[in-house]
Short mmCIF file of C-alpha atoms in Angstrom, two decimals:
data_model
loop_
_atom_site.label_atom_id
_atom_site.label_comp_id
_atom_site.label_asym_id
_atom_site.label_seq_id
_atom_site.Cartn_x
_atom_site.Cartn_y
_atom_site.Cartn_z
CA GLN A 1 55.67 -20.34 66.55
CA SER A 2 54.72 -21.63 63.25
CA VAL A 3 56.41 -24.67 61.97
CA LEU A 4 56.39 -23.58 58.07
CA THR A 5 59.29 -20.76 57.97
CA GLN A 6 58.45 -17.65 55.53
CA PRO A 7 59.63 -14.19 55.13
CA PRO A 8 58.11 -12.09 56.46
CA SER A 9 57.22 -9.35 54.00
CA ALA A 10 58.64 -9.24 50.22
CA SER A 11 57.90 -6.79 47.26
CA GLY A 12 58.45 -5.53 43.56
CA THR A 13 57.55 -3.02 41.50
CA PRO A 14 54.42 -3.68 38.58
CA GLY A 15 55.29 -6.28 36.23
CA GLN A 16 58.24 -8.01 38.17
CA ARG A 17 58.44 -11.15 39.03
CA VAL A 18 58.30 -12.49 42.74
CA THR A 19 58.40 -15.77 44.64
CA ILE A 20 58.04 -16.74 48.33
CA SER A 21 58.98 -19.32 50.03
CA CYS A 22 58.80 -21.65 52.68
CA SER A 23 60.68 -24.19 54.10
CA GLY A 24 59.38 -26.85 56.51
CA SER A 25 60.58 -30.21 57.04
CA SER A 26 60.38 -34.28 56.38
CA SER A 27 56.84 -34.35 58.48
CA ASN A 28 55.03 -31.97 56.23
CA ILE A 29 56.11 -30.76 53.12
CA GLY A 30 58.75 -32.99 52.78
CA ASP A 31 55.55 -35.65 52.63
CA ASN A 32 52.42 -34.15 52.15
CA TYR A 33 50.86 -31.71 49.51
CA VAL A 34 51.65 -27.74 49.65
CA TYR A 35 48.82 -25.18 50.15
CA TRP A 36 49.19 -21.50 49.25
CA PHE A 37 46.62 -18.62 50.06
CA GLN A 38 46.30 -15.21 49.54
CA GLN A 39 44.50 -12.78 52.44
CA LEU A 40 44.03 -9.25 50.85
CA PRO A 41 43.25 -6.68 52.97
CA GLY A 42 40.14 -7.05 55.70
CA THR A 43 39.17 -10.03 53.38
CA ALA A 44 39.51 -13.77 54.56
CA PRO A 45 41.65 -16.27 53.11
CA LYS A 46 41.57 -17.55 49.41
CA LEU A 47 42.98 -20.56 48.27
CA LEU A 48 45.82 -19.88 45.09
CA ILE A 49 47.44 -23.19 45.10
CA TYR A 50 46.63 -26.72 46.22
CA ARG A 51 48.15 -30.23 46.36
CA ASN A 52 52.54 -27.76 45.43
CA TYR A 53 51.37 -26.46 42.21
CA GLN A 54 47.86 -27.01 40.94
CA ARG A 55 45.73 -23.67 40.06
CA PRO A 56 41.77 -23.07 41.36
CA SER A 57 39.88 -21.95 38.33
CA GLY A 58 39.48 -18.46 38.36
CA VAL A 59 43.52 -17.79 39.84
CA PRO A 60 45.32 -16.49 36.90
CA ASP A 61 48.00 -18.35 36.21
CA ARG A 62 50.51 -15.43 36.88
CA PHE A 63 50.76 -17.89 40.08
CA SER A 64 52.82 -20.70 40.10
CA GLY A 65 53.59 -23.23 42.66
CA SER A 66 56.49 -25.46 43.07
CA LYS A 67 57.89 -28.09 45.61
CA SER A 68 61.15 -29.53 46.30
CA GLY A 69 62.48 -31.53 49.17
CA THR A 70 61.15 -29.61 52.72
CA SER A 71 60.63 -26.44 50.50
CA ALA A 72 58.26 -24.77 48.28
CA SER A 73 57.90 -21.59 46.24
CA LEU A 74 54.94 -19.01 45.53
CA ALA A 75 55.68 -17.39 42.33
CA ILE A 76 54.22 -14.51 41.10
CA SER A 77 54.69 -13.14 37.64
CA GLY A 78 53.33 -9.58 35.84
CA LEU A 79 52.65 -7.93 39.11
CA ARG A 80 49.97 -6.20 39.89
CA SER A 81 48.79 -3.87 42.40
CA GLU A 82 46.07 -5.87 43.22
CA ASP A 83 48.12 -8.78 44.37
CA GLU A 84 49.32 -6.26 47.35
CA ALA A 85 48.45 -8.88 50.32
CA ASP A 86 49.25 -11.31 52.74
CA TYR A 87 50.34 -14.99 51.53
CA TYR A 88 50.37 -17.85 53.66
CA CYS A 89 51.67 -21.66 52.72
CA ALA A 90 49.90 -24.61 54.47
CA ALA A 91 50.62 -28.75 54.46
CA TRP A 92 49.54 -31.56 56.52
CA ASP A 93 52.17 -31.97 59.33
CA ASP A 94 52.21 -36.30 59.68
CA THR A 95 53.46 -34.99 64.03
CA LEU A 96 50.88 -32.76 64.66
CA SER A 97 48.29 -34.56 62.81
CA GLY A 98 46.84 -31.24 62.25
CA VAL A 99 47.31 -28.68 59.31
CA ILE A 100 49.97 -26.19 59.70
CA PHE A 101 50.57 -22.40 58.11
CA GLY A 102 53.83 -20.11 57.74
CA GLY A 103 53.75 -17.16 59.54
CA GLY A 104 52.40 -15.47 56.07
CA THR A 105 54.23 -12.70 54.07
CA LYS A 106 53.51 -9.84 53.41
CA LEU A 107 53.50 -8.06 49.38
CA THR A 108 54.04 -5.10 49.03
CA VAL A 109 53.88 -3.64 45.33
CA LEU A 110 55.84 -0.75 44.79
CA GLU B 1 27.50 -21.37 45.34
CA VAL B 2 29.37 -22.85 48.01
CA GLN B 3 28.63 -20.91 51.42
CA LEU B 4 29.76 -21.02 54.92
CA VAL B 5 28.30 -18.77 57.45
CA GLU B 6 29.65 -18.42 60.66
CA SER B 7 27.85 -17.29 63.75
CA GLY B 8 27.97 -17.39 67.52
CA GLY B 9 31.22 -15.33 68.46
CA GLY B 10 30.96 -12.47 71.18
CA LEU B 11 32.53 -10.92 73.99
CA VAL B 12 32.99 -13.82 76.73
CA GLN B 13 34.35 -13.41 80.49
CA PRO B 14 37.82 -15.30 81.03
CA GLY B 15 36.94 -19.11 82.14
CA ARG B 16 33.59 -19.17 80.51
CA SER B 17 32.06 -21.20 77.18
CA LEU B 18 30.99 -20.34 73.42
CA ARG B 19 29.62 -22.40 70.96
CA LEU B 20 30.54 -21.62 67.47
CA SER B 21 28.03 -22.53 64.51
CA CYS B 22 28.57 -23.12 60.64
CA ALA B 23 26.42 -23.33 58.47
CA ALA B 24 27.30 -24.93 54.71
CA SER B 25 25.42 -24.79 51.23
CA GLY B 26 25.90 -25.27 47.55
CA PHE B 27 27.98 -28.62 48.48
CA THR B 28 27.41 -32.00 49.75
CA PHE B 29 28.53 -31.63 53.47
CA GLU B 30 28.91 -35.00 54.10
CA ASP B 31 31.42 -35.38 51.56
CA TYR B 32 34.22 -33.34 53.00
CA ALA B 33 36.10 -33.18 55.85
CA MET B 34 35.65 -29.36 57.66
CA HIS B 35 38.06 -27.25 59.44
CA TRP B 36 38.08 -24.73 62.20
CA VAL B 37 41.90 -22.11 61.59
CA ARG B 38 41.83 -19.25 63.15
CA GLN B 39 43.39 -15.27 63.08
CA ALA B 40 44.17 -13.25 66.19
CA PRO B 41 44.06 -9.04 65.62
CA GLY B 42 47.10 -8.64 63.11
CA LYS B 43 48.72 -11.80 63.66
CA GLY B 44 48.69 -14.91 61.24
CA LEU B 45 46.25 -18.26 60.40
CA GLU B 46 46.44 -21.01 62.67
CA TRP B 47 44.19 -24.35 62.89
CA VAL B 48 42.65 -25.16 65.42
CA SER B 49 40.49 -27.82 64.68
CA GLY B 50 39.16 -30.50 61.71
CA VAL B 51 37.00 -33.04 61.17
CA ARG B 52 36.58 -36.37 58.92
CA TRP B 53 33.23 -36.47 56.82
CA ASN B 54 32.10 -39.21 59.58
CA GLY B 55 32.85 -37.04 62.31
CA VAL B 56 35.96 -38.11 63.22
CA ASN B 57 37.95 -35.57 64.87
CA VAL B 58 41.09 -35.32 63.21
CA GLY B 59 43.02 -33.72 66.63
CA TYR B 60 43.77 -29.93 67.70
CA ALA B 61 46.90 -27.54 68.23
CA ASP B 62 48.28 -27.97 71.09
CA SER B 63 46.93 -24.39 72.06
CA VAL B 64 43.08 -25.72 72.32
CA LYS B 65 43.69 -29.69 72.85
CA GLY B 66 41.23 -30.20 76.12
CA ARG B 67 39.31 -27.22 76.00
CA PHE B 68 38.12 -26.99 72.57
CA THR B 69 36.15 -29.70 70.95
CA ILE B 70 34.81 -29.94 67.30
CA SER B 71 31.63 -31.13 65.62
CA ARG B 72 29.52 -31.69 63.11
CA ASP B 73 25.69 -32.79 61.89
CA ASN B 74 25.51 -33.43 58.35
CA ALA B 75 22.08 -33.72 58.82
CA LYS B 76 21.89 -30.12 59.65
CA ASN B 77 25.38 -29.17 57.30
CA SER B 78 26.83 -27.45 60.16
CA LEU B 79 30.19 -27.62 61.94
CA TYR B 80 30.65 -26.94 65.56
CA LEU B 81 33.15 -25.45 67.83
CA GLN B 82 32.48 -25.90 71.31
CA MET B 83 35.24 -23.96 72.67
CA ASN B 84 35.47 -23.98 76.98
CA SER B 85 37.62 -22.29 79.35
CA LEU B 86 38.17 -19.99 77.44
CA ARG B 87 41.44 -17.62 78.31
CA PRO B 88 42.01 -13.80 76.85
CA GLU B 89 44.50 -15.39 73.77
CA ASP B 90 41.81 -17.32 72.31
CA THR B 91 40.92 -13.47 70.81
CA ALA B 92 40.33 -14.23 67.09
CA LEU B 93 38.17 -14.21 64.04
CA TYR B 94 37.27 -17.84 63.77
CA TYR B 95 36.92 -18.93 60.29
CA CYS B 96 35.05 -22.21 59.08
CA THR B 97 36.75 -24.02 56.16
CA LYS B 98 35.79 -26.62 53.39
CA GLY B 99 38.32 -29.41 53.00
CA ARG B 100 39.01 -30.59 49.25
CA SER B 101 37.74 -34.19 50.16
CA THR B 102 36.88 -36.49 52.44
CA SER B 103 40.50 -36.27 54.24
CA PRO B 104 41.64 -33.42 56.32
CA SER B 105 44.98 -33.74 54.91
CA ASP B 106 44.02 -32.80 51.33
CA GLY B 107 43.97 -29.27 52.29
CA MET B 108 41.09 -26.42 52.24
CA ASP B 109 39.46 -24.93 49.59
CA VAL B 110 36.46 -22.05 50.71
CA TRP B 111 36.75 -19.97 53.41
CA GLY B 112 33.66 -18.33 55.60
CA GLN B 113 34.10 -14.74 56.44
CA GLY B 114 34.78 -15.65 60.21
CA THR B 115 33.54 -14.91 63.79
CA THR B 116 34.65 -12.51 66.14
CA VAL B 117 35.57 -14.53 69.64
CA THR B 118 36.64 -12.36 72.41
CA VAL B 119 37.64 -13.04 75.39
CA SER B 120 38.78 -10.90 77.87
CA SER B 121 37.24 -9.06 81.46
#
């Protein structure tokens, strides 16, 4: 059972803006940075967002992250077919002394 | 180019042991925390363990505590995972991941391609 809660699925049409939520608690999101990963089918996860909203070089600015209290969100604007993937949020948990992941959200581009 | 290459996976019987290795290149290995993350077939990501830059381990997921041991050799730019008393539920693709800094709480940025572990009789 994941400590971070994500919706299992999300969908949108090309060009649309989609948001994926990630809910945690004071021991993880509330007190630590949030990270987002994209996993395309059959590939290893790729870092999309670090420290709540920062983008690694090479990640398009269509991807943005935000955090408020014990929740975080990933927004994807100008949706493209190649964005179809699984998305995971993650954070350090002070109680567990380890990294915790959300259960993942499967994004479908209709 | 930063690269992580895992090895050591395979088919093993329940109760037996396996040692995974991760060869790192393209960055100063001793400057970063490292982690193991696994993904069971068709399932999500699960953090297994992490180790600080100096070899002090961060901790383990409850599911592997007491059975798995993480270690690193900075002279060999390598990360290891010793897995004992393996169970069928340990079957997964095991990823080696690079931390973003010396602190294991600062997330992970680079992932290897993974090595598959199958525990079955």
